[in-house]
């Protein structure tokens, strides 16, 4: 990978020897210090990464085309071409050479093949050297005939997961010490879930089309960890910046001292692991959520295993948190035929299943993990939903994918006695004659029932709801599952936690004050008056079940 990037902006010279100049180019690209050299910024950077990892195989041709077994049209139009000449021309399509070596291939006249890469043009224009490639104005077609080998990309994903929380001043040896056997097993599991979002079962590798589609949509921060990793090349651990100002009234600590201190005492970036969220899943979340909202910032608000699976316990733990939060739910796929009365009741509430189950990826189990990111506080939604266009719905296992908010509908999150739903409009308070009594699920939605015991994820490729459909899986599916674990994590620090505790104390004082209210002789009239003032719950809310 580095030997290709070191040859920039002349990919025909790759692979190159990593001299000091070449290594400087690699560090500049990895740390995003390229300025105007890459006109499209991270998009051009991702394209460079793909080309540095890809291998060209002419037997497969383009991932969107059939292999080259048909005689080119330019040959069929020539009337005076003999069969031997046709065979000679077809045989020139030789298979199995790396993409880097393809750039230096020579034609029959001995002339070097011209490079058509737009990245080279942008770099040369920034260097006022555009005349070098004056005639190259077309995009590179060969990139669409290349694929990244799956095993190579899996190893890269594991590295990116490990360095996701890395900071420029962290000691790399600490991260190496964390690589125990169970951690490596978890990294492979998460890497496989991400890998399957590129549909590897359909092709021998990862095509540029899948790479360029999935990463911006579901993995926008995938390569962010490379930035602090290559920052270590910019500073020497032996430099003592305090030597120049010995006479100053203060001493500037050396980089080596800062690195050693921060490296030896790295604060755990997850205070407590949950049933679903561990270090590997946290790294996975950082691929589409900014790390400064995750690392050292997450705290458990609700866990079904500790607080119980009920709407009431969920409400008590989650409400009054005035910062973004992440909901995670894991479960196992329900059988096609219900096995007991509870499963039958849940299936009847949804109606007949119209769509098949989703793909299981590389997982041999039926476990699945879904989640949502909500950047506004939780509250009860009796009339209108909460959330905005920054709300995210996602799947982490067995296939990683992010479903971003749409503006066609604003029914992002609903939270009532009937359950918790994402992408589904609020339930009708009364049944309307002539309409189905089944739950009304959104085109792309996640719904948990009132007991938090079962859930359903629906995906319709036509879209039209509160969340956009999949970018890569072009079919409809529906997964009905039994909930095993349910967690809500708050994205915030001590300040947000202090505000939540203050709100709880205020509510406790208000509840105690209500108990000490003395009513007159006409108890019913006094109670009605207090209810109208909001000091006592109305009869309607008193019969609301676990939400009251």
Short mmCIF file of N, CA and C in Angstrom, two decimals, residues 342-429:
data_model
loop_
_atom_site.label_atom_id
_atom_site.label_comp_id
_atom_site.label_asym_id
_atom_site.label_seq_id
_atom_site.Cartn_x
_atom_site.Cartn_y
_atom_site.Cartn_z
N UNK A 342 -46.61 -16.70 23.18
CA UNK A 342 -46.07 -15.34 23.11
C UNK A 342 -45.57 -15.01 21.71
N UNK A 343 -44.85 -15.94 21.10
CA UNK A 343 -44.41 -15.73 19.72
C UNK A 343 -45.60 -15.61 18.77
N UNK A 344 -46.65 -16.39 19.04
CA UNK A 344 -47.84 -16.34 18.18
C UNK A 344 -48.55 -15.00 18.31
N UNK A 345 -48.62 -14.48 19.53
CA UNK A 345 -49.26 -13.18 19.75
C UNK A 345 -48.50 -12.07 19.02
N UNK A 346 -47.17 -12.13 19.10
CA UNK A 346 -46.36 -11.11 18.42
C UNK A 346 -46.52 -11.22 16.90
N UNK A 347 -46.53 -12.45 16.36
CA UNK A 347 -46.70 -12.63 14.92
C UNK A 347 -48.06 -12.14 14.46
N UNK A 348 -49.11 -12.37 15.28
CA UNK A 348 -50.45 -11.91 14.91
C UNK A 348 -50.54 -10.39 14.90
N UNK A 349 -49.78 -9.72 15.78
CA UNK A 349 -49.83 -8.26 15.82
C UNK A 349 -49.19 -7.63 14.58
N UNK A 350 -48.30 -8.38 13.92
CA UNK A 350 -47.64 -7.86 12.72
C UNK A 350 -48.35 -8.26 11.44
N UNK A 351 -49.10 -9.33 11.49
CA UNK A 351 -49.75 -9.80 10.28
C UNK A 351 -48.86 -10.77 9.51
N UNK A 352 -49.34 -11.26 8.39
CA UNK A 352 -48.54 -12.21 7.59
C UNK A 352 -47.22 -11.60 7.13
N UNK A 353 -46.18 -12.40 7.14
CA UNK A 353 -44.87 -11.93 6.73
C UNK A 353 -44.78 -11.89 5.21
N UNK A 354 -44.46 -10.70 4.66
CA UNK A 354 -44.43 -10.52 3.20
C UNK A 354 -43.05 -10.72 2.61
N UNK A 355 -41.99 -10.51 3.42
CA UNK A 355 -40.64 -10.53 2.88
C UNK A 355 -39.81 -11.63 3.54
N UNK A 356 -38.80 -12.13 2.84
CA UNK A 356 -37.94 -13.17 3.42
C UNK A 356 -36.98 -12.59 4.45
N UNK A 357 -36.27 -13.48 5.14
CA UNK A 357 -35.24 -13.05 6.08
C UNK A 357 -34.06 -12.46 5.33
N UNK A 358 -33.27 -11.66 6.03
CA UNK A 358 -32.08 -11.08 5.42
C UNK A 358 -30.96 -12.10 5.39
N UNK A 359 -29.87 -11.73 4.75
CA UNK A 359 -28.72 -12.62 4.63
C UNK A 359 -28.04 -12.75 5.99
N UNK A 360 -27.52 -13.94 6.28
CA UNK A 360 -26.83 -14.19 7.55
C UNK A 360 -25.35 -13.86 7.48
N UNK A 361 -24.85 -13.44 6.31
CA UNK A 361 -23.44 -13.12 6.18
C UNK A 361 -22.57 -14.34 6.40
N UNK A 362 -21.50 -14.13 7.14
CA UNK A 362 -20.57 -15.22 7.43
C UNK A 362 -20.86 -15.88 8.77
N UNK A 363 -21.95 -15.47 9.43
CA UNK A 363 -22.28 -15.98 10.75
C UNK A 363 -23.04 -17.28 10.65
N UNK A 364 -22.67 -18.25 11.48
CA UNK A 364 -23.36 -19.53 11.51
C UNK A 364 -24.54 -19.50 12.48
N UNK A 365 -24.62 -18.48 13.30
CA UNK A 365 -25.73 -18.35 14.25
C UNK A 365 -26.78 -17.42 13.67
N UNK A 366 -27.90 -17.35 14.35
CA UNK A 366 -28.99 -16.47 13.91
C UNK A 366 -29.00 -15.16 14.70
N UNK A 367 -27.88 -14.82 15.33
CA UNK A 367 -27.80 -13.60 16.13
C UNK A 367 -27.73 -12.37 15.23
N UNK A 368 -28.38 -11.32 15.68
CA UNK A 368 -28.37 -10.06 14.93
C UNK A 368 -28.36 -8.90 15.93
N UNK A 369 -27.74 -7.81 15.51
CA UNK A 369 -27.62 -6.61 16.35
C UNK A 369 -28.06 -5.41 15.52
N UNK A 370 -29.02 -4.67 16.05
CA UNK A 370 -29.48 -3.43 15.43
C UNK A 370 -29.27 -2.29 16.42
N UNK A 371 -29.38 -1.07 15.94
CA UNK A 371 -29.21 0.07 16.82
C UNK A 371 -29.68 1.35 16.18
N UNK A 372 -29.63 2.40 16.98
CA UNK A 372 -30.04 3.73 16.51
C UNK A 372 -29.28 4.79 17.29
N UNK A 373 -29.00 5.88 16.63
CA UNK A 373 -28.36 7.04 17.24
C UNK A 373 -29.37 8.18 17.27
N UNK A 374 -29.64 8.69 18.47
CA UNK A 374 -30.60 9.78 18.65
C UNK A 374 -29.87 10.96 19.27
N UNK A 375 -29.86 12.09 18.57
CA UNK A 375 -29.10 13.25 19.04
C UNK A 375 -29.95 14.26 19.78
N UNK A 376 -31.18 13.88 20.15
CA UNK A 376 -32.05 14.73 20.96
C UNK A 376 -32.49 13.93 22.19
N UNK A 377 -32.92 14.61 23.25
CA UNK A 377 -33.34 13.87 24.45
C UNK A 377 -34.57 13.00 24.19
N UNK A 378 -34.66 11.91 24.95
CA UNK A 378 -35.83 11.03 24.88
C UNK A 378 -37.02 11.70 25.58
N UNK A 379 -38.20 11.46 25.05
CA UNK A 379 -39.44 11.88 25.69
C UNK A 379 -40.58 11.05 25.11
N UNK A 380 -41.70 11.06 25.82
CA UNK A 380 -42.87 10.33 25.35
C UNK A 380 -43.44 11.02 24.11
N UNK A 381 -43.87 10.23 23.17
CA UNK A 381 -44.36 10.76 21.89
C UNK A 381 -45.79 10.29 21.66
N UNK A 382 -46.74 11.02 22.22
CA UNK A 382 -48.13 10.64 22.05
C UNK A 382 -48.72 11.14 20.72
N UNK A 383 -48.22 12.27 20.23
CA UNK A 383 -48.78 12.84 19.01
C UNK A 383 -47.76 12.90 17.87
N UNK A 384 -46.54 13.29 18.17
CA UNK A 384 -45.54 13.44 17.11
C UNK A 384 -44.23 12.80 17.54
N UNK A 385 -43.46 12.38 16.53
CA UNK A 385 -42.21 11.70 16.79
C UNK A 385 -41.11 12.68 17.16
N UNK A 386 -40.00 12.15 17.67
CA UNK A 386 -38.84 12.96 18.00
C UNK A 386 -37.70 12.60 17.06
N UNK A 387 -36.64 13.39 17.08
CA UNK A 387 -35.50 13.14 16.20
C UNK A 387 -35.44 14.17 15.08
N UNK A 388 -34.36 14.12 14.31
CA UNK A 388 -34.19 15.01 13.17
C UNK A 388 -33.36 14.30 12.11
N UNK A 389 -32.87 15.06 11.13
CA UNK A 389 -32.17 14.44 10.01
C UNK A 389 -30.79 13.90 10.38
N UNK A 390 -30.35 14.07 11.62
CA UNK A 390 -29.10 13.48 12.07
C UNK A 390 -29.31 12.14 12.79
N UNK A 391 -30.55 11.74 12.94
CA UNK A 391 -30.85 10.43 13.54
C UNK A 391 -30.39 9.32 12.60
N UNK A 392 -29.82 8.28 13.16
CA UNK A 392 -29.31 7.16 12.37
C UNK A 392 -29.94 5.86 12.83
N UNK A 393 -30.22 5.00 11.87
CA UNK A 393 -30.65 3.62 12.13
C UNK A 393 -29.59 2.72 11.51
N UNK A 394 -29.16 1.69 12.22
CA UNK A 394 -28.05 0.89 11.69
C UNK A 394 -28.16 -0.57 12.12
N UNK A 395 -27.45 -1.40 11.39
CA UNK A 395 -27.29 -2.82 11.71
C UNK A 395 -25.80 -3.09 11.86
N UNK A 396 -25.42 -3.79 12.93
CA UNK A 396 -24.02 -4.10 13.19
C UNK A 396 -23.69 -5.56 12.91
N UNK A 397 -24.64 -6.44 13.06
CA UNK A 397 -24.38 -7.88 12.90
C UNK A 397 -25.65 -8.54 12.37
N UNK A 398 -25.54 -9.49 11.42
CA UNK A 398 -24.32 -10.06 10.82
C UNK A 398 -23.73 -9.22 9.68
N UNK A 399 -24.42 -8.17 9.25
CA UNK A 399 -23.92 -7.31 8.18
C UNK A 399 -23.96 -5.87 8.67
N UNK A 400 -22.87 -5.17 8.46
CA UNK A 400 -22.78 -3.78 8.89
C UNK A 400 -23.40 -2.87 7.83
N UNK A 401 -24.33 -2.02 8.26
CA UNK A 401 -24.91 -1.05 7.33
C UNK A 401 -25.58 0.07 8.11
N UNK A 402 -25.52 1.27 7.56
CA UNK A 402 -26.11 2.45 8.19
C UNK A 402 -27.22 2.98 7.28
N UNK A 403 -28.38 3.24 7.88
CA UNK A 403 -29.53 3.77 7.14
C UNK A 403 -29.74 5.21 7.62
N UNK A 404 -29.44 6.15 6.77
CA UNK A 404 -29.47 7.55 7.16
C UNK A 404 -30.88 8.14 7.04
N UNK A 405 -31.11 9.21 7.78
CA UNK A 405 -32.44 9.82 7.85
C UNK A 405 -32.82 10.44 6.51
N UNK A 406 -34.10 10.37 6.23
CA UNK A 406 -34.68 10.97 5.02
C UNK A 406 -35.56 12.14 5.43
N UNK A 407 -35.80 13.02 4.49
CA UNK A 407 -36.68 14.16 4.76
C UNK A 407 -38.10 13.93 4.23
N UNK A 408 -38.36 12.78 3.65
CA UNK A 408 -39.70 12.49 3.14
C UNK A 408 -40.69 12.32 4.27
N UNK A 409 -40.22 11.79 5.38
CA UNK A 409 -41.06 11.61 6.56
C UNK A 409 -40.22 11.91 7.79
N UNK A 410 -40.83 12.51 8.81
CA UNK A 410 -40.11 12.88 10.01
C UNK A 410 -40.50 12.03 11.22
N UNK A 411 -41.01 10.83 10.95
CA UNK A 411 -41.36 9.92 12.03
C UNK A 411 -40.12 9.10 12.41
N UNK A 412 -39.13 9.80 12.98
CA UNK A 412 -37.85 9.14 13.24
C UNK A 412 -37.92 8.20 14.44
N UNK A 413 -38.40 8.69 15.59
CA UNK A 413 -38.44 7.88 16.81
C UNK A 413 -39.77 8.12 17.52
N UNK A 414 -40.43 7.02 17.91
CA UNK A 414 -41.65 7.10 18.72
C UNK A 414 -41.46 6.26 19.97
N UNK A 415 -41.94 6.78 21.10
CA UNK A 415 -41.75 6.12 22.39
C UNK A 415 -43.06 6.25 23.17
N UNK A 416 -43.82 5.17 23.24
CA UNK A 416 -45.12 5.17 23.92
C UNK A 416 -45.27 3.88 24.71
N UNK A 417 -46.47 3.71 25.31
CA UNK A 417 -46.77 2.46 26.01
C UNK A 417 -46.75 1.27 25.07
N UNK A 418 -46.94 1.52 23.77
CA UNK A 418 -47.00 0.42 22.80
C UNK A 418 -45.62 -0.09 22.42
N UNK A 419 -44.56 0.59 22.81
CA UNK A 419 -43.21 0.14 22.49
C UNK A 419 -42.34 1.27 21.99
N UNK A 420 -41.22 0.90 21.44
CA UNK A 420 -40.23 1.83 20.89
C UNK A 420 -40.07 1.54 19.42
N UNK A 421 -40.14 2.57 18.59
CA UNK A 421 -40.08 2.36 17.14
C UNK A 421 -39.23 3.44 16.49
N UNK A 422 -38.54 3.06 15.44
CA UNK A 422 -37.73 3.97 14.63
C UNK A 422 -38.19 3.85 13.18
N UNK A 423 -38.60 4.98 12.60
CA UNK A 423 -39.06 4.97 11.22
C UNK A 423 -40.51 4.57 11.06
N UNK A 424 -41.26 4.55 12.16
CA UNK A 424 -42.67 4.15 12.14
C UNK A 424 -43.51 5.29 12.72
N UNK A 425 -44.63 5.67 12.09
CA UNK A 425 -45.46 6.76 12.62
C UNK A 425 -46.08 6.37 13.95
N UNK A 426 -46.43 7.37 14.78
CA UNK A 426 -47.07 7.07 16.07
C UNK A 426 -48.35 6.26 15.89
N UNK A 427 -48.59 5.35 16.81
CA UNK A 427 -49.76 4.48 16.72
C UNK A 427 -51.04 5.29 16.94
N UNK A 428 -52.10 4.87 16.28
CA UNK A 428 -53.41 5.52 16.45
C UNK A 428 -53.95 5.19 17.84
N UNK A 429 -54.52 6.22 18.49
CA UNK A 429 -55.07 6.01 19.83
C UNK A 429 -56.30 5.13 19.81
#
